mmCIF file with all atom_site columns, C-alpha atoms in Angstrom:
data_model
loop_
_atom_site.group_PDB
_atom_site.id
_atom_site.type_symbol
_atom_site.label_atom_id
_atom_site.label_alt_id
_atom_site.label_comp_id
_atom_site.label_asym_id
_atom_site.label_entity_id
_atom_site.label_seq_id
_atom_site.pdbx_PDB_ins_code
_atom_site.Cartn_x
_atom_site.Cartn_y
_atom_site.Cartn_z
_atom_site.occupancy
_atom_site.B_iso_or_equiv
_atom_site.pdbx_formal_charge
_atom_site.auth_seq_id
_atom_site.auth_comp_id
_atom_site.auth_asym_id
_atom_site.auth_atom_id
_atom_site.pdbx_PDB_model_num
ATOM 1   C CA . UNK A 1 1   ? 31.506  130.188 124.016 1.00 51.00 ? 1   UNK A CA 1
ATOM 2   C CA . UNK A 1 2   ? 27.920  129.316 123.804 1.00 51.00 ? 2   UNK A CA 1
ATOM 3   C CA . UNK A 1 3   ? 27.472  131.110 120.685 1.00 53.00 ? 3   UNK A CA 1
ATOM 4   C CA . UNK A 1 4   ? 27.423  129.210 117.473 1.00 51.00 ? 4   UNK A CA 1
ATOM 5   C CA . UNK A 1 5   ? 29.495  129.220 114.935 1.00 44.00 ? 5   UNK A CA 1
ATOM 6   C CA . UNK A 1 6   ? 28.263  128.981 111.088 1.00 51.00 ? 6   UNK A CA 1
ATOM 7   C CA . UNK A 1 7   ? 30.411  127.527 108.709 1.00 47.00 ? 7   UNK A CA 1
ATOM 8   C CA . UNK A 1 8   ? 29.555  127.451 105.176 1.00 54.00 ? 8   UNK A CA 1
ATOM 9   C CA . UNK A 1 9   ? 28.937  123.915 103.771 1.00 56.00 ? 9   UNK A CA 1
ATOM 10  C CA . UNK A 1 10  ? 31.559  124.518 100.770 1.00 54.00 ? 10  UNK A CA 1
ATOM 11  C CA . UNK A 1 11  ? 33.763  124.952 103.422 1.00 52.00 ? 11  UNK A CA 1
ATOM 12  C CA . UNK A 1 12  ? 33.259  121.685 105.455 1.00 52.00 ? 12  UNK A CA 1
ATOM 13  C CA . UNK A 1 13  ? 32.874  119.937 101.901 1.00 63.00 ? 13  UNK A CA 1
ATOM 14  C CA . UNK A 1 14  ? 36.982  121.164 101.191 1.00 62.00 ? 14  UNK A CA 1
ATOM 15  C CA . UNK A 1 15  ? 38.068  120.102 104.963 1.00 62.00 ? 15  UNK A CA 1
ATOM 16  C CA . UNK A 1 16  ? 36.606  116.652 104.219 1.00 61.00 ? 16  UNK A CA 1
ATOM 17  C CA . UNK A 1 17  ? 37.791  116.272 100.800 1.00 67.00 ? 17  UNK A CA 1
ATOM 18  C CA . UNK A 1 18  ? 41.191  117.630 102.222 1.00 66.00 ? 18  UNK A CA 1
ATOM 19  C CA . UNK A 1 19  ? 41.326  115.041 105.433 1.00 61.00 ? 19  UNK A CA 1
ATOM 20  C CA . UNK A 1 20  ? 40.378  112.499 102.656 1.00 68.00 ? 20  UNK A CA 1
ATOM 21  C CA . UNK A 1 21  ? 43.520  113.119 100.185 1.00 73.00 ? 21  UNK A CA 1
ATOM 22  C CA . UNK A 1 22  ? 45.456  112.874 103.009 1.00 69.00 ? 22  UNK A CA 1
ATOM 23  C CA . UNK A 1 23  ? 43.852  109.421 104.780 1.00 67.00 ? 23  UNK A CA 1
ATOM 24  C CA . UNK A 1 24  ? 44.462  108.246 101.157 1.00 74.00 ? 24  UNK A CA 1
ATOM 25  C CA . UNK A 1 25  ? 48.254  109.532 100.970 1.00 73.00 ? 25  UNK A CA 1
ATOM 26  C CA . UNK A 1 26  ? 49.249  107.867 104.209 1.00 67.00 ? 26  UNK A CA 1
ATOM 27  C CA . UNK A 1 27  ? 47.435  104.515 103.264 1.00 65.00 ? 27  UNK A CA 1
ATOM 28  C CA . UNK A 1 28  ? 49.465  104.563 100.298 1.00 71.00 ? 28  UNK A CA 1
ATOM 29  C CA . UNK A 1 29  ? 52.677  105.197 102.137 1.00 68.00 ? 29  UNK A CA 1
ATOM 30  C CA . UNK A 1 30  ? 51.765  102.630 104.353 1.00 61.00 ? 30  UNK A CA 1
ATOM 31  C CA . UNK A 1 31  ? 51.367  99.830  101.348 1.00 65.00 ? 31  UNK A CA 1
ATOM 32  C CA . UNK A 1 32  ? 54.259  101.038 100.365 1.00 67.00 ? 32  UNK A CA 1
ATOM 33  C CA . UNK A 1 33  ? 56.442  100.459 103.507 1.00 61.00 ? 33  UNK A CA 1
ATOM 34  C CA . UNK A 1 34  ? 54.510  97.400  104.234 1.00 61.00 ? 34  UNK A CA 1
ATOM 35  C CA . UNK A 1 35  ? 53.311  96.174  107.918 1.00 57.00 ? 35  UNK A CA 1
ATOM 36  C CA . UNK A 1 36  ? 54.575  97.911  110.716 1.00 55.00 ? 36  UNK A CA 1
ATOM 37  C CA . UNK A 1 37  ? 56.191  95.418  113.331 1.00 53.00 ? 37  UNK A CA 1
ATOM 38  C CA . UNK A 1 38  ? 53.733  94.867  116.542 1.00 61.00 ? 38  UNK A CA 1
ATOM 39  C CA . UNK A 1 39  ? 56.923  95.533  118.784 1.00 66.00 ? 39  UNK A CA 1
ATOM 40  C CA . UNK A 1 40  ? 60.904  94.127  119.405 1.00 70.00 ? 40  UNK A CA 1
ATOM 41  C CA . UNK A 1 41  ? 59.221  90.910  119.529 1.00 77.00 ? 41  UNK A CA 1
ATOM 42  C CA . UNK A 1 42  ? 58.423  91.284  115.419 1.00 81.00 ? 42  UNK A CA 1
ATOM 43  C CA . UNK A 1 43  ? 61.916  92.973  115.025 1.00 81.00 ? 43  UNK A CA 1
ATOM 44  C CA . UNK A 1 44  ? 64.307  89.784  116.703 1.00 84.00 ? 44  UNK A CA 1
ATOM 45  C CA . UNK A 1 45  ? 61.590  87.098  114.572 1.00 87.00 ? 45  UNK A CA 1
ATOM 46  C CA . UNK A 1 46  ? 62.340  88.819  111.369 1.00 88.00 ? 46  UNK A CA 1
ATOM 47  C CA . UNK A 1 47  ? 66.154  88.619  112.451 1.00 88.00 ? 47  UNK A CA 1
ATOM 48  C CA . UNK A 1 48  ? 65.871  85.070  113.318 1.00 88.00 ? 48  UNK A CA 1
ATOM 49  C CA . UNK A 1 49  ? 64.169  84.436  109.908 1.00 90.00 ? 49  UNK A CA 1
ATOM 50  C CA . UNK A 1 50  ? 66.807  86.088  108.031 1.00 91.00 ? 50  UNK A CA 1
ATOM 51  C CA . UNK A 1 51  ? 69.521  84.051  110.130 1.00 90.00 ? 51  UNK A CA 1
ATOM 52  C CA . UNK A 1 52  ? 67.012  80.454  108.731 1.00 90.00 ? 52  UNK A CA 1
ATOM 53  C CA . UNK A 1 53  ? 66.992  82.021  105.316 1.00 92.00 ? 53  UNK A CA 1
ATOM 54  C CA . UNK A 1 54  ? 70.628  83.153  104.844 1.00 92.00 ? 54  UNK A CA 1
ATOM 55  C CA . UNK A 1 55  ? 71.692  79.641  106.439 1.00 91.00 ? 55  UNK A CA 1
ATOM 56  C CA . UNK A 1 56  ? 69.742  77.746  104.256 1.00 91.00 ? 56  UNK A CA 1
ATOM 57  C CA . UNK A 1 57  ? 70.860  79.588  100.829 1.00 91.00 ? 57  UNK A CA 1
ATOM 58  C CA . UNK A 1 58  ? 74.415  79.129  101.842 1.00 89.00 ? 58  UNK A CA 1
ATOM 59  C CA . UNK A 1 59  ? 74.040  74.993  102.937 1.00 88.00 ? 59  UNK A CA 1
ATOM 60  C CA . UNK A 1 60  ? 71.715  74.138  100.534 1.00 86.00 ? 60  UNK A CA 1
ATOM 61  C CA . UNK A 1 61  ? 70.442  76.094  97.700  1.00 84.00 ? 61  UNK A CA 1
ATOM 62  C CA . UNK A 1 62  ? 73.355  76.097  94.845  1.00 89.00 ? 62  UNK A CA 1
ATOM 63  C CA . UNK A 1 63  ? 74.661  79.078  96.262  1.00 88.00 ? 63  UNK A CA 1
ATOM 64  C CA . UNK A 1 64  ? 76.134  76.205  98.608  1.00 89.00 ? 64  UNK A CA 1
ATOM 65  C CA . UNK A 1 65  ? 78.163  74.515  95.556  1.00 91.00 ? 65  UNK A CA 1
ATOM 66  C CA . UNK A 1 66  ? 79.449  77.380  94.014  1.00 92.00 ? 66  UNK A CA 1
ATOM 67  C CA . UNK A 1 67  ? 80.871  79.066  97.265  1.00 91.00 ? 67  UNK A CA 1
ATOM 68  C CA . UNK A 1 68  ? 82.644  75.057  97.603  1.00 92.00 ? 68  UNK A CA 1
ATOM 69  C CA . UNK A 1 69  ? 83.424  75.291  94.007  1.00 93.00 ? 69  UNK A CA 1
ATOM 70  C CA . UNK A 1 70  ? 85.440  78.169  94.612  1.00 93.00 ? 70  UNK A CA 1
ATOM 71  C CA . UNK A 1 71  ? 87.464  77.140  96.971  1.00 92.00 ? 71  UNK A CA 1
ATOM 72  C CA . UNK A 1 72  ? 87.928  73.337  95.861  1.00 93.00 ? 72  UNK A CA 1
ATOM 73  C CA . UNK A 1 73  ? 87.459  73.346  92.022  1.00 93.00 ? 73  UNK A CA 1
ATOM 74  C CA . UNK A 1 74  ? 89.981  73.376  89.614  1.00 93.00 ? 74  UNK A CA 1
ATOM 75  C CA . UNK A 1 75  ? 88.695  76.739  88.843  1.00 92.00 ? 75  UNK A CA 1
ATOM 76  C CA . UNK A 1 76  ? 88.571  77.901  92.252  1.00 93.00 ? 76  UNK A CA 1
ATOM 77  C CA . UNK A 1 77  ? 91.155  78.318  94.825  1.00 93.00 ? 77  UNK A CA 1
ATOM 78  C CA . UNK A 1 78  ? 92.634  74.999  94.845  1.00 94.00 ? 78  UNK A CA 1
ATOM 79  C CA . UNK A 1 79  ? 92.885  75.018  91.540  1.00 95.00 ? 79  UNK A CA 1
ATOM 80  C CA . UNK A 1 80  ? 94.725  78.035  90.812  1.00 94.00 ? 80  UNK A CA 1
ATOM 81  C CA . UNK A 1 81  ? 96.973  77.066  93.647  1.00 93.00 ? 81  UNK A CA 1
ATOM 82  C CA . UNK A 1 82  ? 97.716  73.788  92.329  1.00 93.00 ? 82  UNK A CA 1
ATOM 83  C CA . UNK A 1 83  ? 98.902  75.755  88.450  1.00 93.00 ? 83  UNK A CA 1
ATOM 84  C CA . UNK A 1 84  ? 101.744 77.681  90.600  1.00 92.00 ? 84  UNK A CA 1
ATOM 85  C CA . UNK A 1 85  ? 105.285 77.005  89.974  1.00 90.00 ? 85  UNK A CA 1
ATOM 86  C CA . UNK A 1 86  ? 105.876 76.297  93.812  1.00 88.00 ? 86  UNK A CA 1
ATOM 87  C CA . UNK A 1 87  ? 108.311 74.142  93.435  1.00 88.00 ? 87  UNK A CA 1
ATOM 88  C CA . UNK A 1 88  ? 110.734 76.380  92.447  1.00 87.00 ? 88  UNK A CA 1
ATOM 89  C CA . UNK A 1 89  ? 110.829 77.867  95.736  1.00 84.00 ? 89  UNK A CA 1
ATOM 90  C CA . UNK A 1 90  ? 111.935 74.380  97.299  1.00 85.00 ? 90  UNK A CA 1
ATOM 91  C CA . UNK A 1 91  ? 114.325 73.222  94.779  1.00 88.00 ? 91  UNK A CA 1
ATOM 92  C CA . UNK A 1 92  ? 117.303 71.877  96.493  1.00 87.00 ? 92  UNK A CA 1
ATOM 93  C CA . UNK A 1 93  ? 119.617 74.668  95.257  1.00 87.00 ? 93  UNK A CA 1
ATOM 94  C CA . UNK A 1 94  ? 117.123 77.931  95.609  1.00 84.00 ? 94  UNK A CA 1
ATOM 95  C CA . UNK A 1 95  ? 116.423 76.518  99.059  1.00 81.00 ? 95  UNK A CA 1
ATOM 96  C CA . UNK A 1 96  ? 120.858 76.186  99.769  1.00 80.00 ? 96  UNK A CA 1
ATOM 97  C CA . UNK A 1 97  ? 121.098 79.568  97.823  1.00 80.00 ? 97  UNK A CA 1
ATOM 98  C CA . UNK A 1 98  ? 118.540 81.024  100.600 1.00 78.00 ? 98  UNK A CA 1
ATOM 99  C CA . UNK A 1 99  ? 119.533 79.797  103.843 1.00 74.00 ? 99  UNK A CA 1
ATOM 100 C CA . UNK A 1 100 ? 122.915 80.303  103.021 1.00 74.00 ? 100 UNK A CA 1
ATOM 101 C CA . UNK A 1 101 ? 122.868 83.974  102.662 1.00 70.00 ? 101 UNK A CA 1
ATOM 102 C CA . UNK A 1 102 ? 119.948 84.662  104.897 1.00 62.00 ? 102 UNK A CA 1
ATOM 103 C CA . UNK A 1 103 ? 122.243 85.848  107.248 1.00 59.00 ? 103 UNK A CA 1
ATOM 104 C CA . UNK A 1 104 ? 125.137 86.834  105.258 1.00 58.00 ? 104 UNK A CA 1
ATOM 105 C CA . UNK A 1 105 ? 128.077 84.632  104.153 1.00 55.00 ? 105 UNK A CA 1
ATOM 106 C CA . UNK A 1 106 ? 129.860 84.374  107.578 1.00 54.00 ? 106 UNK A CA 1
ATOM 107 C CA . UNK A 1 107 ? 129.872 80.773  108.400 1.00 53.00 ? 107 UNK A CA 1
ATOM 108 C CA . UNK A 1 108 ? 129.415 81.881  112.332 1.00 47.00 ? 108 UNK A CA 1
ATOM 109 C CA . UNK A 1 109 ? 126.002 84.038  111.315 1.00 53.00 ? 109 UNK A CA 1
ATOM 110 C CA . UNK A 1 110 ? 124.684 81.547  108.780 1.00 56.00 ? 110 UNK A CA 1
ATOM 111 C CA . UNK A 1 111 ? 120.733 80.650  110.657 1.00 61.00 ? 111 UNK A CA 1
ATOM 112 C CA . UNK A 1 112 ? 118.327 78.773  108.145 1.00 69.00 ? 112 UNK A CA 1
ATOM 113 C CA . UNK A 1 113 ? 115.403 79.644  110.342 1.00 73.00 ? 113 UNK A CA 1
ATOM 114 C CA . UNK A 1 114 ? 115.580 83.404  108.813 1.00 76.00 ? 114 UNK A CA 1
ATOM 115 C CA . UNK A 1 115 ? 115.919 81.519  105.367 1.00 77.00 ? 115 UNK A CA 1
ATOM 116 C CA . UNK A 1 116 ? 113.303 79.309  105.634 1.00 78.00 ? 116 UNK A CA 1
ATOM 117 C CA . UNK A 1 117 ? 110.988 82.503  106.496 1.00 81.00 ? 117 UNK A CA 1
ATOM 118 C CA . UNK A 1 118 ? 112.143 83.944  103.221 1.00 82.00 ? 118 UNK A CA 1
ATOM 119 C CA . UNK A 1 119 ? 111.388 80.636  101.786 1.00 83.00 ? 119 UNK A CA 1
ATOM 120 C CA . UNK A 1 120 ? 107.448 80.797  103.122 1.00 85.00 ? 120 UNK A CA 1
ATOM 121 C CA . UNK A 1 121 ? 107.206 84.564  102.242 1.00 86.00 ? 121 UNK A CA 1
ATOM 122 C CA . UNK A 1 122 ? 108.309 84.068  98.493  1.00 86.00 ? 122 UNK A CA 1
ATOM 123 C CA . UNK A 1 123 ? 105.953 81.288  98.455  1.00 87.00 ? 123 UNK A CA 1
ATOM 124 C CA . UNK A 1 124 ? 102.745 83.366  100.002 1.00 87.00 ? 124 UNK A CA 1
ATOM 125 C CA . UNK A 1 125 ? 103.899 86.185  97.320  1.00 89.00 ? 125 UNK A CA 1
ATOM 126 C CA . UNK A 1 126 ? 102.810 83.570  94.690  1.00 90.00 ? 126 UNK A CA 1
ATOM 127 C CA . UNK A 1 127 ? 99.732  82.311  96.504  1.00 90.00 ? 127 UNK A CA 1
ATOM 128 C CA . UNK A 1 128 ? 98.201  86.165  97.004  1.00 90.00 ? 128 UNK A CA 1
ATOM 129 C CA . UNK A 1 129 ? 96.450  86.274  93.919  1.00 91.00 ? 129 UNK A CA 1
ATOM 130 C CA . UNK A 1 130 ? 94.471  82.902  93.875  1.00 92.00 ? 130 UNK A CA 1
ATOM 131 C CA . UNK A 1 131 ? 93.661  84.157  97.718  1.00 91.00 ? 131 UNK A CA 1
ATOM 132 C CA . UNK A 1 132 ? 92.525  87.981  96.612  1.00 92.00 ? 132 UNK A CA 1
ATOM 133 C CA . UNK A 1 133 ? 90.552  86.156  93.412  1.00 93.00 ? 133 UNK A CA 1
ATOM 134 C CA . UNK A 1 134 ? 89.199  83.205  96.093  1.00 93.00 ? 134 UNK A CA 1
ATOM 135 C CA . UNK A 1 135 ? 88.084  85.883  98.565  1.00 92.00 ? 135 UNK A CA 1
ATOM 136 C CA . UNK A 1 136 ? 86.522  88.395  96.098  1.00 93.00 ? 136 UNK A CA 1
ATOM 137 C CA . UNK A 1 137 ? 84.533  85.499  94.648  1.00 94.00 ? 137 UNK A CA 1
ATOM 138 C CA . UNK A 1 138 ? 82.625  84.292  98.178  1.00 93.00 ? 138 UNK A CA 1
ATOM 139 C CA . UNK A 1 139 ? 82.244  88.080  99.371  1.00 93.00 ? 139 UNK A CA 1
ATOM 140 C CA . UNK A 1 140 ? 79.811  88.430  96.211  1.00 94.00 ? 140 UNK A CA 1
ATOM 141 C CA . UNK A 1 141 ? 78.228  85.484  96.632  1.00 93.00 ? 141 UNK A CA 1
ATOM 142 C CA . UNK A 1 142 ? 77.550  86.060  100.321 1.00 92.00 ? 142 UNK A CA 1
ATOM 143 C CA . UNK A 1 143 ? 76.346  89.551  99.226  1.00 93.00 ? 143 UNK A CA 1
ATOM 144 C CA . UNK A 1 144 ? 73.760  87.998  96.806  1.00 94.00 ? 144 UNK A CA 1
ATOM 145 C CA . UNK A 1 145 ? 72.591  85.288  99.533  1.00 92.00 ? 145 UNK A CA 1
ATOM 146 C CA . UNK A 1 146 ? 72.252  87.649  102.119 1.00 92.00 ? 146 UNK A CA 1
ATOM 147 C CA . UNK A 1 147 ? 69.865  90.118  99.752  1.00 94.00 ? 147 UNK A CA 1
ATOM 148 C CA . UNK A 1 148 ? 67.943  87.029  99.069  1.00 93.00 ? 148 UNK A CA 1
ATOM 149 C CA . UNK A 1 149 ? 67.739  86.535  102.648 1.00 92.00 ? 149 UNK A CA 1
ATOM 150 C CA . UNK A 1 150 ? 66.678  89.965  103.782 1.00 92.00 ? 150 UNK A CA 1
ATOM 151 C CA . UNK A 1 151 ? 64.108  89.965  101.058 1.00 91.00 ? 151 UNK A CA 1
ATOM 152 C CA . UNK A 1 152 ? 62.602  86.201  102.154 1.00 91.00 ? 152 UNK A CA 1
ATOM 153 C CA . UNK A 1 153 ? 63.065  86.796  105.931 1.00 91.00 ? 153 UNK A CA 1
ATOM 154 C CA . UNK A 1 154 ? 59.338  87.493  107.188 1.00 90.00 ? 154 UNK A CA 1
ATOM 155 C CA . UNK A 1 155 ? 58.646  83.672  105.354 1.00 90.00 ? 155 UNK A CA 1
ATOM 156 C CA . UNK A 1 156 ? 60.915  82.032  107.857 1.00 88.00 ? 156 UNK A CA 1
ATOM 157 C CA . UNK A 1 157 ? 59.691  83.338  110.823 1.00 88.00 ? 157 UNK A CA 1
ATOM 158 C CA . UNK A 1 158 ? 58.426  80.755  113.456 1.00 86.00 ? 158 UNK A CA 1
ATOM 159 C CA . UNK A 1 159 ? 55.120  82.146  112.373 1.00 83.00 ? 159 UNK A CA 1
ATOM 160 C CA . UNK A 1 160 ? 55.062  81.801  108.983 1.00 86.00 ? 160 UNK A CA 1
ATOM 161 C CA . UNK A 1 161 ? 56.662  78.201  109.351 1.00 85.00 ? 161 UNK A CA 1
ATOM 162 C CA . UNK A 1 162 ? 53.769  77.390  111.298 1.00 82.00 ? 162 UNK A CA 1
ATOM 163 C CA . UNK A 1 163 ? 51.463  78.387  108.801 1.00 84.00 ? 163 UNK A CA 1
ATOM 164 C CA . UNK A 1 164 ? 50.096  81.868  109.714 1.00 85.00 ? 164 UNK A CA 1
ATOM 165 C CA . UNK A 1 165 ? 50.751  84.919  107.665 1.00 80.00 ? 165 UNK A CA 1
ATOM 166 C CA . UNK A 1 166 ? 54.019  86.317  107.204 1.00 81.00 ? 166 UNK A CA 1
ATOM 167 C CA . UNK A 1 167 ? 55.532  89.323  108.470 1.00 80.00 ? 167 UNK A CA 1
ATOM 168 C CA . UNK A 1 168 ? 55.656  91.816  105.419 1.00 80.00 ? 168 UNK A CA 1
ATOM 169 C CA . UNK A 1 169 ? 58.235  94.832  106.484 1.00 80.00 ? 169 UNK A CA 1
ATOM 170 C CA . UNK A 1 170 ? 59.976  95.380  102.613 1.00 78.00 ? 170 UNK A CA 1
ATOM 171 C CA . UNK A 1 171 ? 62.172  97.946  104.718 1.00 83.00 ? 171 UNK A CA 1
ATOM 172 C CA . UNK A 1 172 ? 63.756  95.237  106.952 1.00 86.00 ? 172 UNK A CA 1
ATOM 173 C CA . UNK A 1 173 ? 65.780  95.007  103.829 1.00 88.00 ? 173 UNK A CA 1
ATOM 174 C CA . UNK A 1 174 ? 66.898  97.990  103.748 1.00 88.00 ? 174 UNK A CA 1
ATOM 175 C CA . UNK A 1 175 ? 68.215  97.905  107.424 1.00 86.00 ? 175 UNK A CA 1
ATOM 176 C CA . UNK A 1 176 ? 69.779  94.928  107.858 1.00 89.00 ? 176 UNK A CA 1
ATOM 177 C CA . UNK A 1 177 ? 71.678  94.603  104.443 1.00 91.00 ? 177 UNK A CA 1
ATOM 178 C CA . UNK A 1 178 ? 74.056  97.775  105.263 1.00 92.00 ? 178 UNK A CA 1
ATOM 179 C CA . UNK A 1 179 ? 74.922  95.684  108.597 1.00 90.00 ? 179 UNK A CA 1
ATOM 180 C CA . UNK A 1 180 ? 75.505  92.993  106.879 1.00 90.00 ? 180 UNK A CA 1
ATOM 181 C CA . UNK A 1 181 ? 77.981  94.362  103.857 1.00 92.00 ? 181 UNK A CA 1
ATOM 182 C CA . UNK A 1 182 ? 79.799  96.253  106.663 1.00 91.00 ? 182 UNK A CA 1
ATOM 183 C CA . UNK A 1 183 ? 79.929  92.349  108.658 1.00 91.00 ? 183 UNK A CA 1
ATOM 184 C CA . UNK A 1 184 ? 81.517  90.980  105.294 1.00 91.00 ? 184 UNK A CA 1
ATOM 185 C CA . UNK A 1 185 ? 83.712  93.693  103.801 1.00 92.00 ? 185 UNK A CA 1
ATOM 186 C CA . UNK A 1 186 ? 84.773  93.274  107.301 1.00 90.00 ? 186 UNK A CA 1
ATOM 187 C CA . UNK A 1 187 ? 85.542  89.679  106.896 1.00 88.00 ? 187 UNK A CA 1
ATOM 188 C CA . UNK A 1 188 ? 86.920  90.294  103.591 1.00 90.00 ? 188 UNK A CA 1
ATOM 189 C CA . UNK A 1 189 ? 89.410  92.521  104.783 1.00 89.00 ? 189 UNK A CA 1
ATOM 190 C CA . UNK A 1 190 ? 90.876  90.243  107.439 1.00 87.00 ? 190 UNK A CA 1
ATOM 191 C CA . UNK A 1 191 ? 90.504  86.973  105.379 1.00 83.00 ? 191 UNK A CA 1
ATOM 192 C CA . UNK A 1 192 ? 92.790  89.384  102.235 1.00 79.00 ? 192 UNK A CA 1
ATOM 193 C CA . UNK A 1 193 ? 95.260  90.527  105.143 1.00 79.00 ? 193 UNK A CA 1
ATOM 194 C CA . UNK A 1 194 ? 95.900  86.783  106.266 1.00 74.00 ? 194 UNK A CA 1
ATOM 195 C CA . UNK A 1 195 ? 97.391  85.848  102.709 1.00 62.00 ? 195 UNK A CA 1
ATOM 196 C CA . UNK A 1 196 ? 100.426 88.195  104.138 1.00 58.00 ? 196 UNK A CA 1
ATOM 197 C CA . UNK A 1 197 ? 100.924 87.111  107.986 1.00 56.00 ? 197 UNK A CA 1
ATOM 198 C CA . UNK A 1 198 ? 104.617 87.040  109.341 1.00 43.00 ? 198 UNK A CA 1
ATOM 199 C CA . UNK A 1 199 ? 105.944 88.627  105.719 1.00 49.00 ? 199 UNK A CA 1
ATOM 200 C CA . UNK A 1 200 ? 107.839 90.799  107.920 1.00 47.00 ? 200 UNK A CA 1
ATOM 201 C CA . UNK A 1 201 ? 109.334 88.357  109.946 1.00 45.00 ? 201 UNK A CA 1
ATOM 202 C CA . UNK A 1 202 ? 110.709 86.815  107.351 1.00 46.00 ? 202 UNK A CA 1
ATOM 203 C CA . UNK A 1 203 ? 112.310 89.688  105.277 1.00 48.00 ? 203 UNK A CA 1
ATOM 204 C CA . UNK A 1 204 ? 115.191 92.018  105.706 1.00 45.00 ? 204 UNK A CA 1
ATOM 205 C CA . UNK A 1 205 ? 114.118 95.259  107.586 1.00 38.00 ? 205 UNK A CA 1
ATOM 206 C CA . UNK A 1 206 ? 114.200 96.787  104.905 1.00 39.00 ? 206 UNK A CA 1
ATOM 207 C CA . UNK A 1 207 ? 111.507 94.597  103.472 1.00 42.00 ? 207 UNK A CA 1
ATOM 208 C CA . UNK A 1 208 ? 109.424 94.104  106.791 1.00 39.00 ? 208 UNK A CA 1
ATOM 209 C CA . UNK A 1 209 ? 107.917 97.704  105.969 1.00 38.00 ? 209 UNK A CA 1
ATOM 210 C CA . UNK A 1 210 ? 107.032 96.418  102.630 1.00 40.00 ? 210 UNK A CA 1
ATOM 211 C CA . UNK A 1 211 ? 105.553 93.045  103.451 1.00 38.00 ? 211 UNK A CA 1
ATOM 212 C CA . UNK A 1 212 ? 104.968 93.063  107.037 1.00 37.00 ? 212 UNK A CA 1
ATOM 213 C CA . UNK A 1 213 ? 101.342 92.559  106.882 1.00 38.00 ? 213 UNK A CA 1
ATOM 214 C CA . UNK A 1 214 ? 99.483  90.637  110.417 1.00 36.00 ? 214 UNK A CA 1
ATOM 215 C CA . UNK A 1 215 ? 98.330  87.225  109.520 1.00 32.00 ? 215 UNK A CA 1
ATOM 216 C CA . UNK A 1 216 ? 94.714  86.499  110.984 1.00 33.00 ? 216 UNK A CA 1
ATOM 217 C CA . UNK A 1 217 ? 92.701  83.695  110.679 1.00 34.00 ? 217 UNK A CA 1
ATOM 218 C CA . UNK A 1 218 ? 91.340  83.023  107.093 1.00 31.00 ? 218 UNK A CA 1
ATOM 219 C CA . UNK A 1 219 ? 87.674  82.755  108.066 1.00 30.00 ? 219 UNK A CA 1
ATOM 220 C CA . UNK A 1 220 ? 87.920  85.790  110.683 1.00 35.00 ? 220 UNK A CA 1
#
């Protein structure tokens, strides 16, 4: 072990050049992936600045005005609503029509509360597309706010706020935005199953199978 070892200096000259390609490679990948967080400490700020950012785009940026625009406008929600022929559901002789054969034409089975379910149901039928259109509409704008979010999250850290430099992790991005589309396709799902709640109460059985969808709460 004492014995030396001679190495020719072309071959010490390729080791070095080869440790330096790859010091360069990894800097680069580095750059690329931007700073590394110190620790979970890094990880729950850039959460919390997402939360600021995302909460600010949707209150007060004009993100904010279209998602009220489409529920309120007359092109939103409302709107459409309002341009449905509703009424013809409650005329005074649909709505005698209904109740009186909800339960058949036996004078000692007729029960309006089964007709007035029928009533609601053929209204909701009508309603279902302004909902689906409504719904559709906010899920892409949430999409786009919450990319513009992910993207402007290490700025709204506590840190940055305070004026020191922000935390720049580009991949944060792409971690948190697949969480976040499955949080609102989620959402989208329940608040589209709520335009049908209690259809099947109110049909025949035959129809329950057909429109017996669970209601939920709009906004999940």
């Amino acid at each position: 072990m004492a014995d030396k070892v001679e190495i020719p200096t072309v071959g010490l000259t390729q080791v070095v050049e080869r440790l330096t390609e790859r010091r360069i490679a990894v800097e680069k990948a580095v750059t690329t992936l931007g700073e590394a967080p110190s620790g979970l400490r890094d990880v729950f700020e850039l959460c919390r600045g997402f939360e600021r950012a995302f909460t600010n785009i949707v209150n007060e940026s004009p993100a904010a005005n279209k998602i009220k625009e489409a529920f309120f406008s007359d092109r939103g929600l409302a709107g459409n609503v309002a341009k449905l022929p509703l009424e013809k559901v409650f005329e005074i002789e649909s709505v005698k029509k209904i109740t009186r054969t909800a339960d058949g034409y036996q004078p000692h089975m007729v029960s309006p509360e089964r007709g007035l379910r029928l009533m609601a149901a053929k209204a909701l039928d009508q309603v279902e597309g302004p909902v689906i259109q409504c719904v559709s509409a906010v899920y892409s704008m949430l999409v786009s706010a919450a990319r513009e979010a992910a993207a402007a999250a290490g700025d709204h850290t506590e840190a940055a706020m305070s004026g020191k430099v922000p935390l720049n992790v580009p991949e944060f991005k792409n971690v948190v935005m697949p969480a976040v589309v499955r949080a609102l396709d989620e959402w989208r799902h329940d608040a589209e199953k709520s335009e049908g709640r209690g259809r099947g109460k109110g049909r025949g059985q035959g129809e329950g199978k057909k429109g017996g969808r669970e209601w939920r709460s709009f906004f999940g």
